[in-house]
């Protein structure tokens, strides 16, 4: 059945606009092939919004996001706003948007592609077959607790606070996802030290006993989890964790995939949803057409999956798998056979537009030319 979706598109800063352009190409390819209509409403966020309006999240952007079926975001952040004494910063826009939309669960899948094994600094034998997903709490914890300065600015604090209901609602989604995957949830916390982590453990254990005792549940302290993600990543299925720990562990997870430019994410709540790459604005690459657009393209795949367009989501994932298998890669993964960001977007758009599945004609393996 044909669908119509209004998507608020927030390209943001740095490489954001370049990678989002590729994601939209791919969505358009999907729309043409499957007969769906995607309407895009572009809005400002981050440093771009500060430059143009003085605010990192203008009211108009909030209105557009609240009214849309989904939000597609590039990345925010610019070195010109990194001075720690500034009171208005691009990152505030993203955090305020997540809070306003109530998107409390951020899902960040990590998978190793066979063809890329040799590109990871980790041994092939450790990385092969790794496929896990991080359920990162996104609207609470130390990111949103009381923060401030005292004693003429010489003392600073950021409080990590959680309510049990904030933990329970994401834990429900993590257990449900585990049932669809390998039935294994690992709660990552620091319960040996932090009171808030002890509330996570208590709440998750209680929920497990009440409603999810069929799912295997284990626990790791975050320091140990960071180590095991590198020494034994195959052990993980669904990692459930708080806001800050999830942020750090997901960038670490990108080493398994081969590049931060590969990791997509979906953020969901009761009413709204947002899709964005895990990476940031990578300012060094801005405007050079060298960034990897796959993280944004796979985020579009997650959007399609969220709206139950399974065949469409599969077409996107298969096109990406095809490019990985044929070494059609940007320079972060293979400087010898690099495609530009926009060339890779063109290739994937062409692949998802194919009625008969993937047609290999016209693509030269490992070459930077699209014939
Ligand atoms: P970053 O994610 O922008 O880049 C870190 C490194 O990852 C880069 O140097 C590059 O080697 C690699 N990388 C990232 N994206 C890539 C891509 N698409 N293709 C190829 N390689 C890629 O992190 P940073 O340098 O610490 O932060 C830069 C800015 O981005 C900061 O202002 C930060 O606050 C912001 N940031 C925003 C988001 C977001 O918008 N969700 C996420 C992280 C960081
Ligand atoms: C991310 C980013 C953000 C976060 C920053 C830019 C606010 O690192 O999306 O992973 O810490 O959540
Ligand atoms: Mn991050």
XYZ file of C-alpha atoms and ligand atoms in Angstrom:
428
model
C 0.000 0.000 0.000
C 1.268 3.448 -0.853
C 2.229 5.708 2.023
C 2.581 9.436 2.496
C 4.998 10.759 5.087
C 5.993 14.279 6.025
C 9.588 14.328 7.167
C 11.187 17.250 8.978
C 14.745 17.390 7.625
C 17.380 19.073 9.796
C 20.710 18.959 7.918
C 22.595 20.896 10.622
C 26.331 21.547 10.526
C 29.602 20.277 9.087
C 29.065 17.137 7.016
C 25.379 17.044 8.052
C 24.015 18.641 4.842
C 26.195 16.408 2.599
C 25.227 13.114 4.200
C 21.552 14.081 4.479
C 21.483 14.906 0.758
C 22.486 11.297 0.073
C 19.904 9.938 2.521
C 17.188 11.907 0.728
C 18.345 10.620 -2.659
C 17.887 7.112 -1.317
C 14.448 7.892 0.159
C 13.424 9.366 -3.186
C 14.652 6.205 -4.919
C 12.519 4.134 -2.535
C 9.546 6.448 -3.052
C 9.754 6.157 -6.847
C 10.091 2.396 -6.829
C 7.415 1.600 -4.258
C 5.022 4.459 -5.019
C 5.312 6.324 -1.695
C 5.238 10.077 -1.304
C 7.767 11.673 1.022
C 7.415 15.405 1.669
C 10.427 17.119 3.194
C 10.241 20.207 5.400
C 13.726 21.624 5.914
C 14.511 23.353 9.212
C 17.432 24.912 11.027
C 19.322 23.448 13.982
C 22.736 23.763 15.615
C 25.428 26.271 14.654
C 23.642 27.002 11.379
C 20.545 28.018 13.370
C 22.589 30.126 15.811
C 24.200 31.949 12.893
C 20.845 32.662 11.267
C 18.520 33.186 14.252
C 20.629 33.418 17.404
C 19.056 30.185 18.724
C 20.275 26.553 18.313
C 16.653 25.300 18.103
C 14.336 27.967 16.687
C 10.591 27.753 17.467
C 9.811 27.120 13.804
C 12.021 24.018 13.844
C 10.227 22.709 16.929
C 6.837 23.285 15.285
C 7.925 21.531 12.085
C 9.284 18.539 14.009
C 6.188 18.205 16.203
C 3.938 18.357 13.130
C 5.961 15.877 11.032
C 5.597 12.098 10.941
C 9.361 11.738 11.462
C 12.509 13.815 11.827
C 15.679 13.163 9.831
C 18.737 14.874 11.273
C 22.285 15.253 9.965
C 24.646 16.458 12.663
C 25.307 19.544 14.725
C 28.435 21.205 16.082
C 31.024 23.692 14.915
C 34.474 24.415 16.340
C 33.665 28.135 16.405
C 31.196 27.397 19.217
C 33.497 25.119 21.244
C 34.747 27.839 23.586
C 33.666 26.523 27.040
C 32.714 29.995 28.254
C 29.981 30.445 25.609
C 26.423 30.215 26.904
C 24.759 29.371 23.561
C 26.045 26.197 21.900
C 24.848 24.046 18.960
C 24.614 20.881 21.095
C 21.884 22.519 23.219
C 19.647 22.468 20.137
C 19.915 18.711 19.705
C 19.395 17.977 23.408
C 16.375 20.293 23.593
C 14.895 18.657 20.489
C 15.263 15.147 21.963
C 13.604 16.303 25.190
C 10.789 18.160 23.397
C 9.992 15.154 21.208
C 10.135 12.810 24.221
C 12.273 10.333 22.268
C 13.575 8.453 25.295
C 15.025 5.400 23.516
C 17.960 5.716 21.139
C 18.648 2.508 19.202
C 22.152 2.139 17.781
C 22.818 -1.126 15.927
C 26.426 -2.270 15.450
C 27.348 -4.930 12.945
C 30.533 -6.239 11.340
C 30.520 -6.541 7.536
C 32.483 -9.584 6.344
C 34.215 -7.678 3.566
C 35.368 -4.962 5.977
C 36.828 -7.289 8.620
C 40.368 -6.566 7.499
C 39.766 -2.819 7.863
C 38.986 -2.941 11.568
C 42.013 -2.561 13.846
C 40.617 -5.599 15.710
C 41.448 -9.177 14.717
C 39.056 -10.671 12.129
C 38.413 -13.637 14.422
C 37.090 -11.303 17.144
C 34.920 -9.195 14.891
C 33.410 -11.753 12.495
C 29.676 -12.230 12.988
C 29.312 -9.452 15.561
C 25.795 -8.033 15.520
C 24.455 -6.218 18.572
C 22.342 -3.195 19.322
C 22.657 -0.518 21.964
C 19.519 0.784 23.668
C 20.689 4.135 24.983
C 18.399 6.138 27.275
C 18.155 9.558 25.609
C 16.159 12.086 27.620
C 17.433 11.649 31.179
C 20.499 11.031 33.309
C 23.491 13.307 33.607
C 22.610 15.048 30.314
C 19.444 16.507 31.801
C 20.035 16.606 35.580
C 20.631 19.743 37.563
C 23.862 21.419 36.496
C 25.618 24.580 37.461
C 28.493 26.455 38.982
C 29.139 27.777 42.470
C 31.847 29.695 44.284
C 32.518 32.249 41.548
C 32.547 29.521 38.915
C 35.301 27.469 40.581
C 32.972 24.583 41.445
C 30.839 22.812 38.813
C 28.306 19.973 39.008
C 26.161 17.799 36.706
C 23.740 15.555 38.565
C 22.865 12.114 37.189
C 19.266 11.440 38.128
C 16.667 8.914 36.967
C 13.115 8.002 37.901
C 12.213 4.300 37.904
C 9.582 4.911 35.211
C 12.232 6.432 32.898
C 14.234 3.211 33.241
C 11.274 0.886 32.918
C 9.938 2.306 29.637
C 13.242 1.827 27.770
C 13.828 -1.557 29.431
C 10.469 -2.767 28.071
C 11.595 -1.849 24.539
C 14.994 -3.526 25.054
C 13.413 -6.796 26.270
C 10.951 -6.743 23.366
C 13.813 -6.240 20.912
C 15.785 -9.086 22.531
C 12.834 -11.426 21.916
C 13.053 -10.549 18.207
C 16.846 -11.075 18.232
C 18.985 -13.506 20.251
C 16.978 -13.147 23.459
C 19.765 -11.621 25.481
C 19.849 -8.286 27.341
C 22.982 -6.991 29.031
C 22.409 -4.073 31.402
C 25.513 -1.888 31.505
C 25.852 0.360 34.541
C 28.124 1.350 37.400
C 26.015 -0.125 40.209
C 29.091 -0.778 42.343
C 29.461 2.994 42.761
C 26.424 4.994 41.628
C 23.016 5.141 43.339
C 21.293 5.877 40.012
C 22.840 2.693 38.571
C 21.501 0.707 41.513
C 18.020 1.995 40.645
C 18.605 0.817 37.047
C 19.502 -2.676 38.304
C 16.590 -2.906 40.727
C 14.062 -1.686 38.159
C 15.336 -3.884 35.336
C 15.524 -6.973 37.584
C 11.960 -6.412 38.786
C 10.608 -5.965 35.264
C 12.520 -9.028 34.131
C 11.062 -11.200 36.904
C 7.533 -9.881 36.293
C 7.276 -9.929 32.507
C 10.432 -11.042 30.709
C 11.882 -14.024 32.591
C 12.173 -15.872 29.231
C 14.848 -13.341 28.143
C 18.402 -13.959 29.347
C 19.503 -10.961 31.418
C 23.021 -10.238 32.603
C 24.857 -7.261 34.025
C 28.213 -5.625 33.407
C 29.881 -2.641 34.986
C 30.571 -0.097 32.270
C 34.366 -0.274 32.596
C 34.280 -4.024 32.074
C 31.722 -3.661 29.246
C 34.016 -1.217 27.422
C 36.788 -3.809 27.611
C 34.603 -6.765 26.553
C 33.196 -4.817 23.602
C 36.708 -5.017 22.165
C 37.928 -8.382 23.481
C 34.699 -10.384 23.102
C 32.087 -8.368 21.186
C 30.280 -11.477 19.940
C 28.873 -11.962 23.470
C 26.513 -8.977 23.097
C 22.982 -8.938 21.728
C 20.985 -6.046 23.253
C 22.934 -3.641 25.444
C 20.681 -1.561 27.682
C 22.266 1.485 29.251
C 21.959 5.073 30.413
C 22.452 8.210 28.356
C 26.158 8.921 28.908
C 27.350 5.306 28.928
C 25.420 4.662 25.694
C 26.978 7.677 24.042
C 30.490 6.496 24.819
C 29.954 2.794 24.098
C 28.366 3.452 20.699
C 31.393 5.355 19.383
C 33.531 2.496 20.694
C 31.257 0.057 18.861
C 31.973 1.814 15.565
C 35.487 0.338 15.631
C 33.890 -3.075 15.166
C 32.009 -1.911 12.088
C 35.112 -0.198 10.695
C 34.095 3.477 10.764
C 31.904 5.841 12.730
C 30.515 6.775 9.339
C 28.625 3.467 9.235
C 26.488 3.610 12.384
C 22.835 4.699 12.109
C 20.334 5.348 14.875
C 16.621 5.604 15.565
C 15.231 7.539 18.514
C 11.717 6.726 19.550
C 9.209 7.820 22.144
C 5.462 7.619 22.661
C 4.540 10.150 19.973
C 7.563 11.112 17.885
C 10.562 9.572 16.173
C 13.892 10.888 14.920
C 16.554 9.254 12.766
C 20.180 10.379 12.739
C 23.678 9.005 12.249
C 25.649 8.274 15.435
C 28.521 10.453 14.278
C 28.904 14.200 14.628
C 29.576 17.058 12.233
C 33.171 15.914 11.432
C 34.179 19.554 10.731
C 37.510 18.601 9.122
C 35.608 16.982 6.245
C 32.850 19.564 5.798
C 32.298 20.606 2.184
C 34.871 18.122 0.833
C 32.405 15.451 -0.314
C 34.458 12.743 1.425
C 32.253 11.813 4.402
C 30.688 8.389 4.553
C 26.917 8.754 3.995
C 26.087 5.153 5.004
C 25.205 6.046 8.618
C 22.566 8.488 7.341
C 21.376 6.127 4.619
C 20.948 3.285 7.109
C 19.115 5.730 9.407
C 16.629 6.150 6.564
C 16.445 2.339 6.484
C 15.496 2.426 10.179
C 12.859 5.064 9.406
C 11.315 2.821 6.765
C 11.362 -0.153 9.135
C 9.722 1.963 11.870
C 6.842 2.769 9.508
C 6.517 -0.922 8.693
C 7.898 -0.595 5.171
C 9.877 -3.793 5.494
C 10.588 -4.508 1.865
C 11.705 -0.905 1.422
C 14.003 -1.073 4.467
C 15.439 -4.342 3.141
C 16.141 -2.728 -0.217
C 18.195 -0.035 1.547
C 20.116 -2.527 3.701
C 20.774 -4.802 0.730
C 22.083 -1.905 -1.340
C 24.468 -1.007 1.494
C 25.536 -4.651 1.928
C 26.167 -4.805 -1.808
C 28.424 -1.739 -1.702
C 30.356 -3.155 1.242
C 30.764 -6.506 -0.493
C 31.940 -4.880 -3.738
C 34.276 -2.443 -2.007
C 32.287 0.578 -3.125
C 33.465 2.659 -0.195
C 34.351 6.163 0.905
C 37.919 6.996 1.873
C 37.458 6.396 5.629
C 37.166 2.702 4.768
C 39.414 2.411 1.755
C 41.597 5.308 0.564
C 42.716 3.255 -2.452
C 39.279 2.893 -4.052
C 37.421 5.818 -2.630
C 34.056 6.939 -3.861
C 32.961 10.432 -2.892
C 30.045 10.932 -0.543
C 27.757 11.951 -3.401
C 28.928 9.154 -5.715
C 28.117 6.589 -3.038
C 24.706 8.244 -2.613
C 24.127 7.983 -6.375
C 25.101 4.300 -6.399
C 22.811 3.431 -3.508
C 19.952 5.442 -4.977
C 20.380 3.530 -8.246
C 20.467 0.210 -6.397
C 17.292 0.825 -4.383
C 15.510 1.987 -7.514
C 16.089 -1.356 -9.273
C 12.804 -3.228 -9.697
C 14.508 -6.564 -10.146
C 16.721 -6.353 -7.113
C 20.333 -5.437 -7.382
C 21.686 -5.219 -10.885
C 25.449 -5.283 -10.926
C 25.765 -3.804 -14.390
C 27.454 -0.445 -14.541
C 29.409 -0.752 -11.308
C 33.059 -1.554 -11.420
C 34.238 -3.314 -8.302
C 36.643 -1.338 -6.170
C 36.784 1.494 -8.634
C 36.073 5.142 -8.117
C 34.375 5.453 -11.471
C 30.698 4.815 -11.970
C 30.440 3.818 -15.586
P 32.637 13.360 14.975
O 31.712 12.198 15.097
O 32.138 14.534 14.237
O 33.998 12.873 14.292
C 34.910 12.004 14.934
C 35.721 11.253 13.871
O 34.906 10.199 13.355
C 36.130 12.075 12.653
O 37.363 12.721 12.860
C 36.210 11.024 11.583
O 37.440 10.357 11.652
C 35.129 10.033 11.966
N 33.842 10.267 11.280
C 32.709 10.793 11.816
N 31.732 10.806 10.918
C 32.227 10.294 9.787
C 31.693 10.048 8.483
N 30.410 10.287 8.177
N 32.523 9.522 7.537
C 33.789 9.238 7.836
N 34.359 9.428 9.032
C 33.580 9.950 10.004
O 33.038 13.746 16.472
P 33.877 14.999 17.076
O 34.970 15.367 16.124
O 34.193 14.642 18.452
O 32.808 16.176 17.125
C 32.644 17.175 16.123
C 31.395 17.976 16.415
O 30.247 17.156 16.248
C 31.308 18.520 17.845
O 30.797 19.811 17.769
C 30.341 17.590 18.540
O 29.641 18.192 19.596
C 29.427 17.253 17.409
N 28.717 15.973 17.536
C 27.419 15.972 17.093
C 26.699 14.781 17.085
C 25.310 14.800 16.567
O 24.936 15.723 15.848
N 24.486 13.814 16.874
C 27.317 13.592 17.479
C 28.654 13.639 17.907
C 29.344 14.826 17.924
C 25.484 11.915 19.961
C 26.264 13.169 20.295
C 25.436 14.063 21.211
C 25.248 13.313 22.523
C 26.007 15.465 21.486
C 26.413 16.179 20.241
C 25.026 16.291 22.255
O 27.500 12.850 20.838
O 24.368 12.037 19.434
O 25.999 10.819 20.158
O 26.127 13.333 23.388
O 24.177 12.704 22.679
Mn 28.014 10.739 20.674
